[in-house]
Amino acid sequence: MTGIRTGTVTSADGTVIGFDQSGAGPAVILVQGALMNRSDPVMTGIAAGLSRWFTVLNYDRRGRGGSGDTQPYAVEREAEDLDALIAAAGGPAAVFGGSSGAGLVLQAAARNPAITRLALWEPPYHVDDSAPRLPDDFAVQLDGLVRAGRRAEAVELFLVKAAEASPRDVASPRDVASPRDVAGLRDQPFWPAMEAAAQTLAYEAFVMGPDNKLPAGLLAGIVQPTLVVNGGASPAWMGHAGKAVASAIPGAVHRVLEGQPHYMAPEAIVPELIEFLITA
């Protein structure tokens, strides 16, 4: 992707947030999900696809890549990071959020009218018994493992319990993994980056809320035009969640990309995003 400008903004609590900016036109900000940063191929691919029509800000969420990690963590501080990025973009912006990043986008949109449109990829709420069951103290367990220096175990716990996926989703489609599958991937080239972001896994648990329960009241109050997209090859519970989110947000639209897993191909979703974002 050519024509990329790298920059930083300072959030309300002093945290420095790193981002890449590309393209020209109305602003779109990309929010990644768990264990990703702005250099992930999905994020860079979406940015490249949209930058022909839009000014795209692809940033590192706090605690990842080129961004700081001021403590204590709070979801409100991450929403303020988006506020700072919108200001850097020059005003109102549409926002894309993937997976747990979609949960963050929803919380930010409820408090900030400068977010004009929401495009959400597979927000991972648990809406029926087909979803994985999480420990009641999931965030505490994740944080405890990281503080004990057991970062790899924190990554494994999150992938098996929350995502029902393995790190292979980073490189190839795979829906469900066992603990043995995940443990066997520690020597893969992308594993060190996942370990480096392990402290942010507890943050994802805070973003999604207790038991990943659908925040019906929050969703009913979303006034921005909203697109919810699921992959046809993703676990069924994610599809159920996407439909529930779209049903709960007034006027939201739901789409399914046939054959796409949770770690989708950028070229599959970019046309859907462009169509949605340019609609008056």
Short mmCIF file of N, CA, C and O in Angstrom, two decimals, residues 112-162:
data_model
loop_
_atom_site.label_atom_id
_atom_site.label_comp_id
_atom_site.label_asym_id
_atom_site.label_seq_id
_atom_site.Cartn_x
_atom_site.Cartn_y
_atom_site.Cartn_z
N ASN A 112 -20.47 9.16 21.26
CA ASN A 112 -19.81 10.14 20.41
C ASN A 112 -20.53 10.29 19.08
O ASN A 112 -20.38 9.45 18.19
N PRO A 113 -21.29 11.37 18.89
CA PRO A 113 -22.02 11.57 17.63
C PRO A 113 -21.11 11.87 16.45
O PRO A 113 -21.57 11.87 15.30
N ALA A 114 -19.81 12.11 16.71
CA ALA A 114 -18.88 12.31 15.60
C ALA A 114 -18.60 11.02 14.84
O ALA A 114 -18.02 11.05 13.76
N ILE A 115 -18.99 9.88 15.41
CA ILE A 115 -18.96 8.61 14.68
C ILE A 115 -20.24 8.54 13.86
O ILE A 115 -21.34 8.46 14.41
N THR A 116 -20.10 8.56 12.55
CA THR A 116 -21.25 8.74 11.67
C THR A 116 -21.86 7.44 11.17
O THR A 116 -23.07 7.39 10.90
N ARG A 117 -21.04 6.41 10.99
CA ARG A 117 -21.52 5.12 10.49
C ARG A 117 -20.71 4.01 11.15
O ARG A 117 -19.52 4.18 11.43
N LEU A 118 -21.35 2.86 11.34
CA LEU A 118 -20.70 1.72 11.97
C LEU A 118 -20.73 0.53 11.01
O LEU A 118 -21.81 0.14 10.55
N ALA A 119 -19.57 -0.05 10.76
CA ALA A 119 -19.49 -1.31 10.03
C ALA A 119 -18.85 -2.32 10.98
O ALA A 119 -17.73 -2.11 11.46
N LEU A 120 -19.55 -3.39 11.28
CA LEU A 120 -19.14 -4.33 12.32
C LEU A 120 -18.95 -5.73 11.73
O LEU A 120 -19.85 -6.27 11.09
N TRP A 121 -17.78 -6.29 11.98
CA TRP A 121 -17.50 -7.66 11.55
C TRP A 121 -17.59 -8.59 12.76
O TRP A 121 -16.82 -8.50 13.70
N GLU A 122 -18.57 -9.47 12.76
CA GLU A 122 -18.72 -10.55 13.72
C GLU A 122 -18.51 -10.14 15.18
O GLU A 122 -17.62 -10.68 15.87
N PRO A 123 -19.30 -9.20 15.70
CA PRO A 123 -19.20 -8.90 17.13
C PRO A 123 -19.51 -10.15 17.94
O PRO A 123 -20.58 -10.75 17.79
N PRO A 124 -18.59 -10.60 18.81
CA PRO A 124 -18.69 -11.94 19.40
C PRO A 124 -19.50 -12.02 20.70
O PRO A 124 -19.03 -12.54 21.72
N TYR A 125 -20.72 -11.53 20.66
CA TYR A 125 -21.60 -11.67 21.82
C TYR A 125 -22.14 -13.10 21.88
O TYR A 125 -22.24 -13.79 20.86
N HIS A 126 -22.49 -13.51 23.09
CA HIS A 126 -23.03 -14.85 23.29
C HIS A 126 -24.54 -14.72 23.48
O HIS A 126 -25.00 -14.22 24.50
N VAL A 127 -25.29 -15.18 22.48
CA VAL A 127 -26.73 -14.94 22.48
C VAL A 127 -27.55 -16.21 22.66
O VAL A 127 -28.77 -16.14 22.81
N ASP A 128 -26.91 -17.37 22.65
CA ASP A 128 -27.63 -18.62 22.90
C ASP A 128 -26.64 -19.68 23.36
O ASP A 128 -25.44 -19.41 23.52
N ASP A 129 -27.12 -20.89 23.57
CA ASP A 129 -26.29 -21.95 24.14
C ASP A 129 -25.25 -22.50 23.17
O ASP A 129 -24.40 -23.32 23.57
N SER A 130 -25.28 -22.07 21.92
CA SER A 130 -24.27 -22.54 20.98
C SER A 130 -22.93 -21.85 21.18
O SER A 130 -21.90 -22.31 20.69
N ALA A 131 -22.91 -20.74 21.91
CA ALA A 131 -21.68 -19.99 22.15
C ALA A 131 -20.85 -20.66 23.23
O ALA A 131 -21.38 -21.37 24.09
N PRO A 132 -19.53 -20.44 23.22
CA PRO A 132 -18.69 -21.03 24.26
C PRO A 132 -19.02 -20.44 25.63
O PRO A 132 -19.42 -19.28 25.74
N ARG A 133 -18.86 -21.23 26.66
CA ARG A 133 -19.09 -20.76 28.03
C ARG A 133 -17.77 -20.25 28.60
O ARG A 133 -16.76 -20.95 28.56
N LEU A 134 -17.79 -19.05 29.14
CA LEU A 134 -16.59 -18.43 29.68
C LEU A 134 -16.57 -18.52 31.20
O LEU A 134 -17.63 -18.43 31.84
N PRO A 135 -15.40 -18.64 31.80
CA PRO A 135 -15.31 -18.59 33.27
C PRO A 135 -15.81 -17.25 33.78
O PRO A 135 -15.63 -16.22 33.12
N ASP A 136 -16.41 -17.25 34.96
CA ASP A 136 -16.93 -16.00 35.52
C ASP A 136 -15.81 -14.98 35.75
O ASP A 136 -16.03 -13.77 35.65
N ASP A 137 -14.62 -15.46 36.05
CA ASP A 137 -13.49 -14.58 36.32
C ASP A 137 -12.50 -14.57 35.15
O ASP A 137 -11.28 -14.51 35.35
N PHE A 138 -13.02 -14.59 33.94
CA PHE A 138 -12.18 -14.74 32.76
C PHE A 138 -11.12 -13.64 32.67
O PHE A 138 -9.93 -13.92 32.47
N ALA A 139 -11.52 -12.38 32.83
CA ALA A 139 -10.56 -11.29 32.76
C ALA A 139 -9.50 -11.42 33.85
O ALA A 139 -8.31 -11.18 33.62
N VAL A 140 -9.91 -11.83 35.04
CA VAL A 140 -8.98 -11.99 36.16
C VAL A 140 -7.97 -13.10 35.84
O VAL A 140 -6.76 -12.97 36.11
N GLN A 141 -8.46 -14.21 35.27
CA GLN A 141 -7.56 -15.30 34.91
C GLN A 141 -6.52 -14.85 33.87
O GLN A 141 -5.33 -15.14 34.00
N LEU A 142 -6.99 -14.15 32.85
CA LEU A 142 -6.08 -13.68 31.80
C LEU A 142 -5.03 -12.74 32.37
O LEU A 142 -3.83 -12.87 32.10
N ASP A 143 -5.48 -11.78 33.17
CA ASP A 143 -4.56 -10.82 33.76
C ASP A 143 -3.57 -11.51 34.70
O ASP A 143 -2.38 -11.18 34.71
N GLY A 144 -4.06 -12.49 35.46
CA GLY A 144 -3.19 -13.19 36.39
C GLY A 144 -2.08 -13.96 35.68
O GLY A 144 -0.93 -13.97 36.14
N LEU A 145 -2.41 -14.60 34.57
CA LEU A 145 -1.40 -15.33 33.82
C LEU A 145 -0.33 -14.39 33.28
O LEU A 145 0.87 -14.69 33.33
N VAL A 146 -0.75 -13.25 32.76
CA VAL A 146 0.21 -12.29 32.23
C VAL A 146 1.12 -11.77 33.35
O VAL A 146 2.35 -11.69 33.19
N ARG A 147 0.53 -11.41 34.48
CA ARG A 147 1.32 -10.88 35.59
C ARG A 147 2.30 -11.92 36.13
O ARG A 147 3.36 -11.56 36.66
N ALA A 148 1.96 -13.19 35.97
CA ALA A 148 2.86 -14.26 36.41
C ALA A 148 3.91 -14.61 35.35
O ALA A 148 4.69 -15.54 35.56
N GLY A 149 3.92 -13.89 34.25
CA GLY A 149 4.88 -14.16 33.19
C GLY A 149 4.50 -15.31 32.29
O GLY A 149 5.33 -15.76 31.49
N ARG A 150 3.26 -15.76 32.38
CA ARG A 150 2.80 -16.92 31.59
C ARG A 150 1.95 -16.42 30.41
O ARG A 150 0.80 -16.74 30.24
N ARG A 151 2.58 -15.60 29.58
CA ARG A 151 1.87 -14.93 28.50
C ARG A 151 1.34 -15.93 27.46
O ARG A 151 0.23 -15.77 26.94
N ALA A 152 2.13 -16.95 27.14
CA ALA A 152 1.69 -17.94 26.17
C ALA A 152 0.43 -18.66 26.66
O ALA A 152 -0.49 -18.92 25.88
N GLU A 153 0.38 -18.95 27.97
CA GLU A 153 -0.80 -19.62 28.51
C GLU A 153 -2.02 -18.71 28.46
O GLU A 153 -3.15 -19.18 28.27
N ALA A 154 -1.81 -17.40 28.63
CA ALA A 154 -2.93 -16.47 28.51
C ALA A 154 -3.49 -16.47 27.10
O ALA A 154 -4.71 -16.47 26.89
N VAL A 155 -2.59 -16.48 26.11
CA VAL A 155 -3.04 -16.53 24.71
C VAL A 155 -3.81 -17.81 24.45
O VAL A 155 -4.89 -17.80 23.83
N GLU A 156 -3.28 -18.93 24.92
CA GLU A 156 -3.97 -20.21 24.73
C GLU A 156 -5.34 -20.21 25.38
O GLU A 156 -6.33 -20.67 24.77
N LEU A 157 -5.44 -19.71 26.59
CA LEU A 157 -6.72 -19.68 27.29
C LEU A 157 -7.75 -18.87 26.51
O LEU A 157 -8.90 -19.30 26.34
N PHE A 158 -7.34 -17.71 26.04
CA PHE A 158 -8.27 -16.86 25.30
C PHE A 158 -8.73 -17.53 24.01
O PHE A 158 -9.92 -17.56 23.69
N LEU A 159 -7.80 -18.09 23.27
CA LEU A 159 -8.15 -18.68 21.97
C LEU A 159 -9.07 -19.88 22.12
O LEU A 159 -10.01 -20.05 21.35
N VAL A 160 -8.81 -20.70 23.10
CA VAL A 160 -9.61 -21.90 23.27
C VAL A 160 -10.97 -21.59 23.88
O VAL A 160 -12.01 -22.08 23.43
N LYS A 161 -10.98 -20.74 24.92
CA LYS A 161 -12.22 -20.49 25.65
C LYS A 161 -13.11 -19.45 24.99
O LYS A 161 -14.34 -19.61 24.93
N ALA A 162 -12.53 -18.35 24.51
CA ALA A 162 -13.33 -17.24 24.01
C ALA A 162 -13.58 -17.33 22.51
O ALA A 162 -14.70 -17.14 22.04
#
